[in-house]
Short mmCIF file of C-alpha atoms and ligand atoms in Angstrom, two decimals:
data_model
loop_
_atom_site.label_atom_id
_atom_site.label_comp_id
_atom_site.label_asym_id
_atom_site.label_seq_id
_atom_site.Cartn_x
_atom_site.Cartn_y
_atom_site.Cartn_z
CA UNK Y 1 -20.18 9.89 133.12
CA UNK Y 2 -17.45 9.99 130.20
CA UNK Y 3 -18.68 7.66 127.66
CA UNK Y 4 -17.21 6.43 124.34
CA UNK Y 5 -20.06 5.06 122.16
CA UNK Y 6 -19.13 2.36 119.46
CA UNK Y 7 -19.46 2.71 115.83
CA UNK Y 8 -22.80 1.00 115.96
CA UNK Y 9 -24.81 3.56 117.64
CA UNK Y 10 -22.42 6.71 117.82
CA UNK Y 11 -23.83 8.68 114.50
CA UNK Y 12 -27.27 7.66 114.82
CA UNK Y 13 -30.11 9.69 116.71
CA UNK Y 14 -30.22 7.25 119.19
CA UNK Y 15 -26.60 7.22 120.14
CA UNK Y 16 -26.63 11.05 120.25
CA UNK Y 17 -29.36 11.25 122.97
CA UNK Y 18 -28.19 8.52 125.04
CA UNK Y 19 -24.82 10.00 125.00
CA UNK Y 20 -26.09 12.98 125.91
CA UNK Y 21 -28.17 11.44 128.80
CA UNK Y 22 -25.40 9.32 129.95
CA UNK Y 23 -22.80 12.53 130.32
CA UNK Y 24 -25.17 13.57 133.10
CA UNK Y 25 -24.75 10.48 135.46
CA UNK Y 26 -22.50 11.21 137.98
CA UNK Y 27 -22.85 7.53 139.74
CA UNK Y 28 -24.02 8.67 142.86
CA UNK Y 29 -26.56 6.13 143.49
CA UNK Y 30 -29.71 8.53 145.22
CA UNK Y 31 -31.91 6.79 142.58
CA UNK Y 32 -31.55 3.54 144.12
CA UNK Y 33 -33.62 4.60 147.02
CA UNK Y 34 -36.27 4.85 145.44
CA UNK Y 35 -36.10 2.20 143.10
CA UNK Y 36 -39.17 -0.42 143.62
CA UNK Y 37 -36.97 -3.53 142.30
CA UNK Y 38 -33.98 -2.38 143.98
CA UNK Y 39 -35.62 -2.28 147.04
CA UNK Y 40 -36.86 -5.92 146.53
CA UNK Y 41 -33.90 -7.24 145.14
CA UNK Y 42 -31.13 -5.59 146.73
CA UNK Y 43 -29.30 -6.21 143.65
CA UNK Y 44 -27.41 -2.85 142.21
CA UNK Y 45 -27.98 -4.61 138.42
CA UNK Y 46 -31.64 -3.91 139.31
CA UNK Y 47 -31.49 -0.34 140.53
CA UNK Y 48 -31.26 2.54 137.95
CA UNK Y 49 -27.23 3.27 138.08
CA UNK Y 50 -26.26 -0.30 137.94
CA UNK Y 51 -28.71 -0.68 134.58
CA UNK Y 52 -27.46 2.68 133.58
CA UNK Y 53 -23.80 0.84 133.64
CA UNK Y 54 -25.28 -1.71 131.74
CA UNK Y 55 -26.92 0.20 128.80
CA UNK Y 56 -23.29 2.40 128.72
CA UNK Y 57 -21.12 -1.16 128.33
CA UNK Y 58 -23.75 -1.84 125.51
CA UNK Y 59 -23.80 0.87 123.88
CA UNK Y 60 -19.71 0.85 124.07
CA UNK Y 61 -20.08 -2.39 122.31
CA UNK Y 62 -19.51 -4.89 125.43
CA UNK Y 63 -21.59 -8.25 124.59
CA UNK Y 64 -24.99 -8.22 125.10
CA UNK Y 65 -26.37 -11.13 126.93
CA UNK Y 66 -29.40 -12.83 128.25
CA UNK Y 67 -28.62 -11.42 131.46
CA UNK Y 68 -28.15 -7.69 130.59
CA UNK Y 69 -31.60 -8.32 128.85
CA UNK Y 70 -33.15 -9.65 131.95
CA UNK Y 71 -32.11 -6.74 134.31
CA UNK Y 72 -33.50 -3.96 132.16
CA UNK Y 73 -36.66 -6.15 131.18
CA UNK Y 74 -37.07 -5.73 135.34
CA UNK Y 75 -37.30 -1.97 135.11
CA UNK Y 76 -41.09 -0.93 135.64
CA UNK Y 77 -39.83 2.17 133.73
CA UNK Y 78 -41.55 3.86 136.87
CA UNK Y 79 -39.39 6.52 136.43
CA UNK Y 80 -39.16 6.99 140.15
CA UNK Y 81 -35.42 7.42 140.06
CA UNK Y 82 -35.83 10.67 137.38
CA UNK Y 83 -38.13 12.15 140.17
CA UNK Y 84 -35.21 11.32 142.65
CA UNK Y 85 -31.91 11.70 140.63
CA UNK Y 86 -30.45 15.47 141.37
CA UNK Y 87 -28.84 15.56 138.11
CA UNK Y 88 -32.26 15.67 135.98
CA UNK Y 89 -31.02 12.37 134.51
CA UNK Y 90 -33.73 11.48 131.68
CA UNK Y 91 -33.42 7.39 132.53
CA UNK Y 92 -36.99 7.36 131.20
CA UNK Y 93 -35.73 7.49 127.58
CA UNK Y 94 -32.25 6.00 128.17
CA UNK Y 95 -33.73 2.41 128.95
CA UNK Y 96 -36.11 2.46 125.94
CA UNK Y 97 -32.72 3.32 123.96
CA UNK Y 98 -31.39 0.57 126.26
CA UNK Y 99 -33.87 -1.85 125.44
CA UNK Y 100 -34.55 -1.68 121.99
CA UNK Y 101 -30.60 -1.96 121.30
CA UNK Y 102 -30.32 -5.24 124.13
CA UNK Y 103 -33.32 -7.02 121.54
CA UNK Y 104 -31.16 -6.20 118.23
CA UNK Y 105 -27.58 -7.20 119.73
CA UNK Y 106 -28.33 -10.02 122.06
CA UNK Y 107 -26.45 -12.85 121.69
CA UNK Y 108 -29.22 -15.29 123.15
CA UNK Y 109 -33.13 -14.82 121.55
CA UNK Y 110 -35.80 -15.17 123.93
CA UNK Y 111 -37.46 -18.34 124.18
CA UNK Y 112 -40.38 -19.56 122.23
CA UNK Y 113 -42.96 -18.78 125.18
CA UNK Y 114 -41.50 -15.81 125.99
CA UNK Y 115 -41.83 -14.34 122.89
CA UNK Y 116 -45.19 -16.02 122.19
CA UNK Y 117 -46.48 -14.08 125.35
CA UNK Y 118 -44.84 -10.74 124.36
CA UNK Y 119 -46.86 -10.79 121.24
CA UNK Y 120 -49.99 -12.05 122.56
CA UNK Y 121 -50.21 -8.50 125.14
CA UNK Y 122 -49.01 -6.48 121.81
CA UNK Y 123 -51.01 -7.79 119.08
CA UNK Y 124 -53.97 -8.72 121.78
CA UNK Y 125 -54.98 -5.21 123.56
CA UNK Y 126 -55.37 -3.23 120.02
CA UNK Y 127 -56.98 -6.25 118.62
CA UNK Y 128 -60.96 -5.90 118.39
CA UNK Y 129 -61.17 -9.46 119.68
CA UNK Y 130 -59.91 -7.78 123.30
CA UNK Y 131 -63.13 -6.25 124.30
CA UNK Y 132 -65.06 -9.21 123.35
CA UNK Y 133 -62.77 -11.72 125.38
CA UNK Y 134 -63.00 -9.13 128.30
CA UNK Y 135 -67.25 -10.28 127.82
CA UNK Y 136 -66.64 -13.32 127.65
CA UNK Y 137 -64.30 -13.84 130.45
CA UNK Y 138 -66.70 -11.66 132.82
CA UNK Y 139 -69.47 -14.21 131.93
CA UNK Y 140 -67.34 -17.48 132.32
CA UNK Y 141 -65.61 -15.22 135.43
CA UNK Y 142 -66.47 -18.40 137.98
CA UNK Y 143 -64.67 -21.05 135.54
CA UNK Y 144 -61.27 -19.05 135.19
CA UNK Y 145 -58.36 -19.77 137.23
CA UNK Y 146 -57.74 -17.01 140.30
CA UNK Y 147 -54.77 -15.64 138.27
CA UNK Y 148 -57.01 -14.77 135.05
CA UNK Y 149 -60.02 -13.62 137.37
CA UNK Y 150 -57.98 -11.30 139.64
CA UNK Y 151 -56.56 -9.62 136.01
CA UNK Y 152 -60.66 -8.91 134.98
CA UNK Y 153 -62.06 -6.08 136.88
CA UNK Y 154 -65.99 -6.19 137.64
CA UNK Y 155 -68.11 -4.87 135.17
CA UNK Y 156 -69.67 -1.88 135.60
CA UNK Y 157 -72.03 0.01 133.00
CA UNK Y 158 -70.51 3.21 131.63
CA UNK Y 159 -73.85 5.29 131.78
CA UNK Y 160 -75.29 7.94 129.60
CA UNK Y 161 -72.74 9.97 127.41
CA UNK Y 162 -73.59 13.81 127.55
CA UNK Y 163 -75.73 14.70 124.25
CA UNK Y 164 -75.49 19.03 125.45
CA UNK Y 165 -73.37 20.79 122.78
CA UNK Y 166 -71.37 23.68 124.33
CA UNK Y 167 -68.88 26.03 122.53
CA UNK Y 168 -66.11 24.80 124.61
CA UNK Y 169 -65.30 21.34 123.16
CA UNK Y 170 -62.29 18.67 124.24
CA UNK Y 171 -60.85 15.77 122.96
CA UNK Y 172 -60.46 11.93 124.61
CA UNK Y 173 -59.13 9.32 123.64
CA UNK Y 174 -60.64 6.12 124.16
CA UNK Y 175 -57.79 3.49 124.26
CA UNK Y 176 -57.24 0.31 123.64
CA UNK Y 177 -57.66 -1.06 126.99
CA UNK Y 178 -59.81 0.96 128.53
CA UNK Y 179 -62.90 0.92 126.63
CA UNK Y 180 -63.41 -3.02 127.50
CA UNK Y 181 -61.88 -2.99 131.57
CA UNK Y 182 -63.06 0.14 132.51
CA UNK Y 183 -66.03 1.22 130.52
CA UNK Y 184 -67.41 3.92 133.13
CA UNK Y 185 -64.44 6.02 132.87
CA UNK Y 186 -64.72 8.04 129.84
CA UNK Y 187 -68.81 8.78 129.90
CA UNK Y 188 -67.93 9.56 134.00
CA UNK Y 189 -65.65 12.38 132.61
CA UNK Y 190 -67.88 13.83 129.69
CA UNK Y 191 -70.21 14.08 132.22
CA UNK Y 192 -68.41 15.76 134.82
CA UNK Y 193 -67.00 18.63 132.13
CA UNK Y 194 -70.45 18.61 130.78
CA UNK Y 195 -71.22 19.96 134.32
CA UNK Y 196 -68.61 22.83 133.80
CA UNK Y 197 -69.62 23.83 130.29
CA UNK Y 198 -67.41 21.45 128.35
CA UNK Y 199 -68.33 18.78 125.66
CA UNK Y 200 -65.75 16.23 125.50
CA UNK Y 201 -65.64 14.27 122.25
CA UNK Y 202 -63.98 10.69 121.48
CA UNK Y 203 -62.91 10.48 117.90
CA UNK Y 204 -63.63 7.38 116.86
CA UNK Y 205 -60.94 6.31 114.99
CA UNK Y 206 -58.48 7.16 117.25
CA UNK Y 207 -56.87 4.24 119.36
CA UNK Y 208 -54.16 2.79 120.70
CA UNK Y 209 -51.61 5.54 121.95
CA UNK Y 210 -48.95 3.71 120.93
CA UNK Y 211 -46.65 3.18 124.20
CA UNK Y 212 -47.31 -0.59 124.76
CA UNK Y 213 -45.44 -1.29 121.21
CA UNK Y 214 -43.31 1.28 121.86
CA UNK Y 215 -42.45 -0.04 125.04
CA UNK Y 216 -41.91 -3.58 124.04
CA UNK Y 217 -39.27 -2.35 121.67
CA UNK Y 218 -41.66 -2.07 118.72
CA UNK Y 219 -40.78 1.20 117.82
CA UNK Y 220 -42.31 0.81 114.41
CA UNK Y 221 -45.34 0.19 115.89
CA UNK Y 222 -45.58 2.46 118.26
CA UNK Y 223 -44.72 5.61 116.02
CA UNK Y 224 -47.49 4.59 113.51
CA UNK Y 225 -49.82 4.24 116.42
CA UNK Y 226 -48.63 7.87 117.13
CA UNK Y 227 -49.16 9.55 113.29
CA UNK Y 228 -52.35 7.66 112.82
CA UNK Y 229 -54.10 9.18 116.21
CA UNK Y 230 -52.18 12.84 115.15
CA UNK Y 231 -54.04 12.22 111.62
CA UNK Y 232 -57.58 11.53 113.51
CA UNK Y 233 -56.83 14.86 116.13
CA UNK Y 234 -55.20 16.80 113.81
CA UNK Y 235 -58.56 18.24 111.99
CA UNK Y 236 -60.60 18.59 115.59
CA UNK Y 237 -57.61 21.25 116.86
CA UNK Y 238 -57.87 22.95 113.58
CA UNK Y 239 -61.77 23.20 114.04
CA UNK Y 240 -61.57 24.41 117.87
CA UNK Y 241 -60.85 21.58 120.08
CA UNK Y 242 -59.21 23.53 123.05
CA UNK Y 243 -57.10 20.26 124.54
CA UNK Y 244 -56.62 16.67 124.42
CA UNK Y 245 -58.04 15.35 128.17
CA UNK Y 246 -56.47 11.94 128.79
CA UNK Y 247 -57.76 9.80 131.46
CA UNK Y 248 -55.40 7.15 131.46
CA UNK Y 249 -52.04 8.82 132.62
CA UNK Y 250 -50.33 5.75 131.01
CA UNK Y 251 -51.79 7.09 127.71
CA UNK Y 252 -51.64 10.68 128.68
CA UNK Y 253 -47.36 10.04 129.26
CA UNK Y 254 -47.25 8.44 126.05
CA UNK Y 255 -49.06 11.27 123.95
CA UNK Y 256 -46.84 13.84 125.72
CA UNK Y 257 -43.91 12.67 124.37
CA UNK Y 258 -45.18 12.23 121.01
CA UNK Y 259 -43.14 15.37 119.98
CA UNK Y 260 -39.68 13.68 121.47
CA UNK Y 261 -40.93 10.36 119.35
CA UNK Y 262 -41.49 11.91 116.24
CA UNK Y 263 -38.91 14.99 116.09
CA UNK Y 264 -36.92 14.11 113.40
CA UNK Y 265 -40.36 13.28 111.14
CA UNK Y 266 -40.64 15.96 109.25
CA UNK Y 267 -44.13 15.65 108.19
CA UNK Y 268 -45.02 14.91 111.82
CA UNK Y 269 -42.71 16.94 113.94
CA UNK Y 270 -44.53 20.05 114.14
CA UNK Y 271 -47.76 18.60 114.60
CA UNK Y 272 -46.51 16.31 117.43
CA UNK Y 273 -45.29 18.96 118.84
CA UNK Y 274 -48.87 20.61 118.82
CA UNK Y 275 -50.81 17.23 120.07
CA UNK Y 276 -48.13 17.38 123.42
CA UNK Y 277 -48.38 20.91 124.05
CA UNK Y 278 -52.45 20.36 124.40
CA UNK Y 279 -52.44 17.02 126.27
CA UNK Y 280 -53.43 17.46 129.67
CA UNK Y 281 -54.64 14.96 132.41
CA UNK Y 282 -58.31 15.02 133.12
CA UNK Y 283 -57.24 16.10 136.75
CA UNK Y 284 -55.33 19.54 135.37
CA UNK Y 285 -58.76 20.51 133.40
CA UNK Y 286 -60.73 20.20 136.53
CA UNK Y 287 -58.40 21.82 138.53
CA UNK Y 288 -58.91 24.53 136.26
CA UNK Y 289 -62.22 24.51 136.55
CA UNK Y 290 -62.31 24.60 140.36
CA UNK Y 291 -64.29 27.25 141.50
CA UNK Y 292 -67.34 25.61 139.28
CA UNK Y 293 -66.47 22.26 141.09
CA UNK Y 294 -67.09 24.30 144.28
CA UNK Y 295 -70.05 26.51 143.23
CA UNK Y 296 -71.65 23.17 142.20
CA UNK Y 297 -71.28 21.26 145.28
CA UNK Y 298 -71.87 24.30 147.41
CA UNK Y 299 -70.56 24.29 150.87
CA UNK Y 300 -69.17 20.82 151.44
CA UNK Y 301 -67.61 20.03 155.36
CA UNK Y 302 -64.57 18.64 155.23
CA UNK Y 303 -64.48 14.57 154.68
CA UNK Y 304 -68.16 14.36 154.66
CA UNK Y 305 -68.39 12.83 151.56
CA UNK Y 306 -66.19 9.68 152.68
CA UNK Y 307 -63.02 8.57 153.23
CA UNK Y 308 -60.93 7.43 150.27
CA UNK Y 309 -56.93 6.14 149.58
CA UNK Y 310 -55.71 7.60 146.50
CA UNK Y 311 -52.55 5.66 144.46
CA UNK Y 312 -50.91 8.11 142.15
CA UNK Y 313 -49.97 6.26 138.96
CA UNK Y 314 -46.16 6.49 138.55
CA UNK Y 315 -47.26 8.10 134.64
CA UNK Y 316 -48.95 10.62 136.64
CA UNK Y 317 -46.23 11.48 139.27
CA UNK Y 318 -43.01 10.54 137.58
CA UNK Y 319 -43.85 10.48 133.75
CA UNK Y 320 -46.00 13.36 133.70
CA UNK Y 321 -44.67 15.47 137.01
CA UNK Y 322 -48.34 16.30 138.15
CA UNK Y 323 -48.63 15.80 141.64
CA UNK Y 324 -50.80 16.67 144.32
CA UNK Y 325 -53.78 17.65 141.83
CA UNK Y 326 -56.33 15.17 141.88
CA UNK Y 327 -55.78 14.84 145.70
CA UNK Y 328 -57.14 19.03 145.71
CA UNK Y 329 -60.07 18.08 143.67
CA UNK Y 330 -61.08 15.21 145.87
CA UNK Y 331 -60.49 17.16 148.97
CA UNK Y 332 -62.64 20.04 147.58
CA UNK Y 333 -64.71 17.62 146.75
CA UNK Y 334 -65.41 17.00 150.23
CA UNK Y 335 -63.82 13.51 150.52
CA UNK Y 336 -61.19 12.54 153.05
CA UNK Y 337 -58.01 11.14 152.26
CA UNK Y 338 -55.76 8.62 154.06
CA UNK Y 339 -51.69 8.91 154.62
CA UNK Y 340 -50.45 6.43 152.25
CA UNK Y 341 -46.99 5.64 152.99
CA UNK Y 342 -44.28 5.48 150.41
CA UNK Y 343 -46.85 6.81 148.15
CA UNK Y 344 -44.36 7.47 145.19
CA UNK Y 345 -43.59 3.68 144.43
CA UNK Y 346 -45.43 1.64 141.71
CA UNK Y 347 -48.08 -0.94 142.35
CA UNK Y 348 -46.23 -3.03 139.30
CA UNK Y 349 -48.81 -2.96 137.00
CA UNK Y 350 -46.50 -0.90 134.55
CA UNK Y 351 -48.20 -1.73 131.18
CA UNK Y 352 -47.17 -5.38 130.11
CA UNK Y 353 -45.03 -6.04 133.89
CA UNK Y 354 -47.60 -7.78 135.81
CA UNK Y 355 -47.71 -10.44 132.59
CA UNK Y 356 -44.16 -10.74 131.79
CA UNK Y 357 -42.82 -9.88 135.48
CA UNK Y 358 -45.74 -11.83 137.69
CA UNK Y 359 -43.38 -12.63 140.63
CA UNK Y 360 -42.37 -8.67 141.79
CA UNK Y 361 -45.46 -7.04 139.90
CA UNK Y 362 -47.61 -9.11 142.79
CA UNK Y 363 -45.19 -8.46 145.56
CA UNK Y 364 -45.18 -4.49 144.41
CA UNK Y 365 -48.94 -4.57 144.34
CA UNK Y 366 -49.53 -6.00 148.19
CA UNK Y 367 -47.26 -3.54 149.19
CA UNK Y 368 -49.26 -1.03 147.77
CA UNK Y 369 -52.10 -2.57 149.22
CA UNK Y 370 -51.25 -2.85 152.57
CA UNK Y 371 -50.14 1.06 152.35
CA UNK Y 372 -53.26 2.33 150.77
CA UNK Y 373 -55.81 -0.13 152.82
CA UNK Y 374 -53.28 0.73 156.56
CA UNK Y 375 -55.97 3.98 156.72
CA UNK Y 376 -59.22 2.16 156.60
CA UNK Y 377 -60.59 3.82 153.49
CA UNK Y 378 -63.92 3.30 152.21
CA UNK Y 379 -62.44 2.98 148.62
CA UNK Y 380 -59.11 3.19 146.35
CA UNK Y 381 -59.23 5.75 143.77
CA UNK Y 382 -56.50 5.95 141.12
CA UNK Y 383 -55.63 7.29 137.66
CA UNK Y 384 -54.65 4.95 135.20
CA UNK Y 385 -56.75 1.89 134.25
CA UNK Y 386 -53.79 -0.17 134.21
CA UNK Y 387 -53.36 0.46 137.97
CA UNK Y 388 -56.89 0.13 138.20
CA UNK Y 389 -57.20 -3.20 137.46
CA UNK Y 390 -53.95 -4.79 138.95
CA UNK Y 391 -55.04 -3.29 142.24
CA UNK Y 392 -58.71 -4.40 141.96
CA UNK Y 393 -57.55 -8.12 141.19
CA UNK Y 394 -55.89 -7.96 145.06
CA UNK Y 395 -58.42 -6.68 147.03
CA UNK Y 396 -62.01 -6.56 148.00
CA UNK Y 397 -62.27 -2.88 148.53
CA UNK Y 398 -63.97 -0.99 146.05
CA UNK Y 399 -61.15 0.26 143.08
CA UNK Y 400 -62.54 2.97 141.43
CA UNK Y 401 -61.08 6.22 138.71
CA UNK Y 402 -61.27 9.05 140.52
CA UNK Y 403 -63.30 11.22 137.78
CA UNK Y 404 -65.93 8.57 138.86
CA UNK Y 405 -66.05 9.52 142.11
CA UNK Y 406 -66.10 12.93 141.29
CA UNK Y 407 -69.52 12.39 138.74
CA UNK Y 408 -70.97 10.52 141.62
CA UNK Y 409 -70.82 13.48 143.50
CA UNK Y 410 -71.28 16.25 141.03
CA UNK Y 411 -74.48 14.24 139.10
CA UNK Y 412 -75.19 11.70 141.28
CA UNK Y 413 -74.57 9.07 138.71
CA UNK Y 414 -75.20 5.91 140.18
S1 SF4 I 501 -29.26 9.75 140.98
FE1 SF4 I 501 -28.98 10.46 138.86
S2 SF4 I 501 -26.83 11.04 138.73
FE2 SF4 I 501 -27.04 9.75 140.56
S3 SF4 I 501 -26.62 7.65 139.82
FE3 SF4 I 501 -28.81 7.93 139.71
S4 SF4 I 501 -29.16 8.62 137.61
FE4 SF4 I 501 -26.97 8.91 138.01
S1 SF4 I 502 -37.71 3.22 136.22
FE1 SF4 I 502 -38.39 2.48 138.23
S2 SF4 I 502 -37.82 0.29 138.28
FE2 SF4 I 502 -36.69 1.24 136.55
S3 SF4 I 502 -34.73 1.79 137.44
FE3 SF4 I 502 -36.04 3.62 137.62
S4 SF4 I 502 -36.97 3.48 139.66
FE4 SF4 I 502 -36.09 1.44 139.16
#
């Protein structure tokens, strides 16, 4: 797509890459196929080429209005349409260039509540008042209105962290979310690569990893989020830690591109480079570890340990390209899994959507719902505790991570 940038944006880092991105467009429109708001709005503004257009007008110094703002606040930033565009179209990065130039140029600010609410999910998840108001909010769970109680999942005790040393040693990081919505997950996985001679360690001052900021255009924010958890790794890769295991594939797509965020920093470029290269998904360890998994559970019929729908977080299939992994391990496993149709679109959680989009982030999850329920499974296992809890607000089958199905089976934790 020939592109002329203005004078605004044309010299600056920013303008380079979204030039280059841009040139690759050829405006054939395959991405809209696959586009989850497309598809439910039918309107080409909210598919990826028409908000492609959008961002190129912008950035060619067309007026930026309330309107352009709205369409691209739409975008789940699924990423969907990079998986389907033939071109290798990064869209992924255009729209945060897109976005964080629509908030500096618009010609209309948000609205007081608007902007009140962005702040509350920014300032309120990596505040330490979030996992106490999670408490709270579990204990007063009968009192709260059905759209606050279907946004807390039920609690459920994390279990005994792993106390066996082993000369293999990994890194996790705990979150900012996750430690308060879905405690289990973490201890589930030291556990699990406990079982195949691995001690996974959560730094404790390690947090947030930085994409919620980053994604609601506080790039500031989001890059010191970034440095500060390099800082806190930084010494545990020097002293042996052999990866970084994420757990949350919303985190684990965020740390990966910690060497694209921070590549002109030149006290942080090499080192973010580093932290990516060594950031895998909890799934691609196991993997690894497979024939332990298997020597472990012994000989294990096919679907005898149940029958389970899995829902691949679009930051595990789209921002992170691993597919089809966790579904191996769970197979191996011995559990069963059901046809989910349409498998690659988003449920809607998407970080801050399902708050700032309710409308299509509800519609997106009962469509996923529907799919991953059609097969009658016995529970829904995902990847990202952002998914997690969106889909556990809409139904009443269990929602589990899958690394907790997997300790269940490998030490029969409860
Ligand atoms: S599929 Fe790729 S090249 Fe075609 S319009 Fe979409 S982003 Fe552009
Ligand atoms: S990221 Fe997702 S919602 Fe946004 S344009 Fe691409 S496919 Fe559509």
């Amino acid at each position: 797509m020939q592109t002329e940038l203005a004078q605004f944006i044309k010299h600056t880092s920013e303008g380079r890459e979204a030039e280059t991105i841009l040139r690759k467009c050829v405006h054939c429109g395959f991405c809209n196929a696959t586009c989850p708001t497309y598809q439910l709005l039918g309107d080409e503004l909210d598919g990826p080429r028409g908000r492609i257009y959008l961002i190129k007008q912008m950035l060619e110094g067309a007026e930026v209005t309330a309107k352009t703002r709205l369409h691209l606040d739409r975008c789940l930033t699924c990423r969907n349409c990079e998986t389907t565009c033939p071109s290798g179209v990064e869209y992924g990065k255009l729209i945060d260039i897109g976005r964080h130039v629509a908030e500096a140029r618009v010609s209309q600010p948000r609205g007081d509540r608007e902007r009140l609410l962005r702040w509350l999910v920014k300032a309120g998840l990596s505040s330490p008042l979030f996992s106490p108001a999670i408490k709270l909010g579990r204990r007063l769970r009968g009192l709260l209105p059905a759209a606050l109680k279907a946004k807390l999942p039920a609690a459920r005790p994390g279990g005994d962290w792993p106390s066996t040393g082993h000369p293999r040693r990994m890194l996790a990081l705990a979150g900012c979310a996750q430690p308060a919505l879905g405690p289990a997950i973490n201890p589930a996985a030291a556990r699990v690569l406990d079982r195949l001679g691995i001690q996974l360690i959560e730094a404790p001052a390690a947090g947030c990893c930085g994409a919620m900021p980053f994604h609601l255009n506080d790039h500031v924010s989001g890059r010191a989020d970034a440095k500060r958890n390099i800082d806190v790794w930084w010494d545990y890769l020097q002293h042996g830690a052999e990866a970084l295991v994420m757990t949350a594939s919303g985190c684990g797509a965020f740390v990966r591109e910690y060497a694209h965020l921070l590549r002109d920093d030149p006290d942080y470029a090499e080192k973010a480079r580093r932290i990516s290269a060594m950031t895998f998904d909890v799934s691609e360890i196991v993997l690894r570890e497979k024939a332990r998994v298997l020597q472990l559970l012994g000989t294990v019929p096919s679907g005898s340990a149940g029958k389970l729908a899995f829902h691949p977080p679009c930051t595990l299939q789209h921002g992170q390209k691993v597919r089809g992994v966790t579904e191996e391990i769970l197979r191996a496993a011995g559990f069963a899994l059901t046809v989910v149709e349409d498998s690659h679109l988003c449920c809607g959680s998407a970080g801050a959507y399902s708050v700032l989009q309710p409308d299509l982030a509800y519609k997106l999850r009962d469509n996923r719902l529907a799919a991953l329920t059609a097969g009658a499974p016995q529970a829904i296992v995902s990847a990202n505790i952002g998914c997690l809890a969106h889909l556990e607000g809409g139904t009443d089958l269990p929602v589990r991570h899958w690394i907790e199905v997997l300790d269940q089976r490998l030490c029969g934790s409860p």
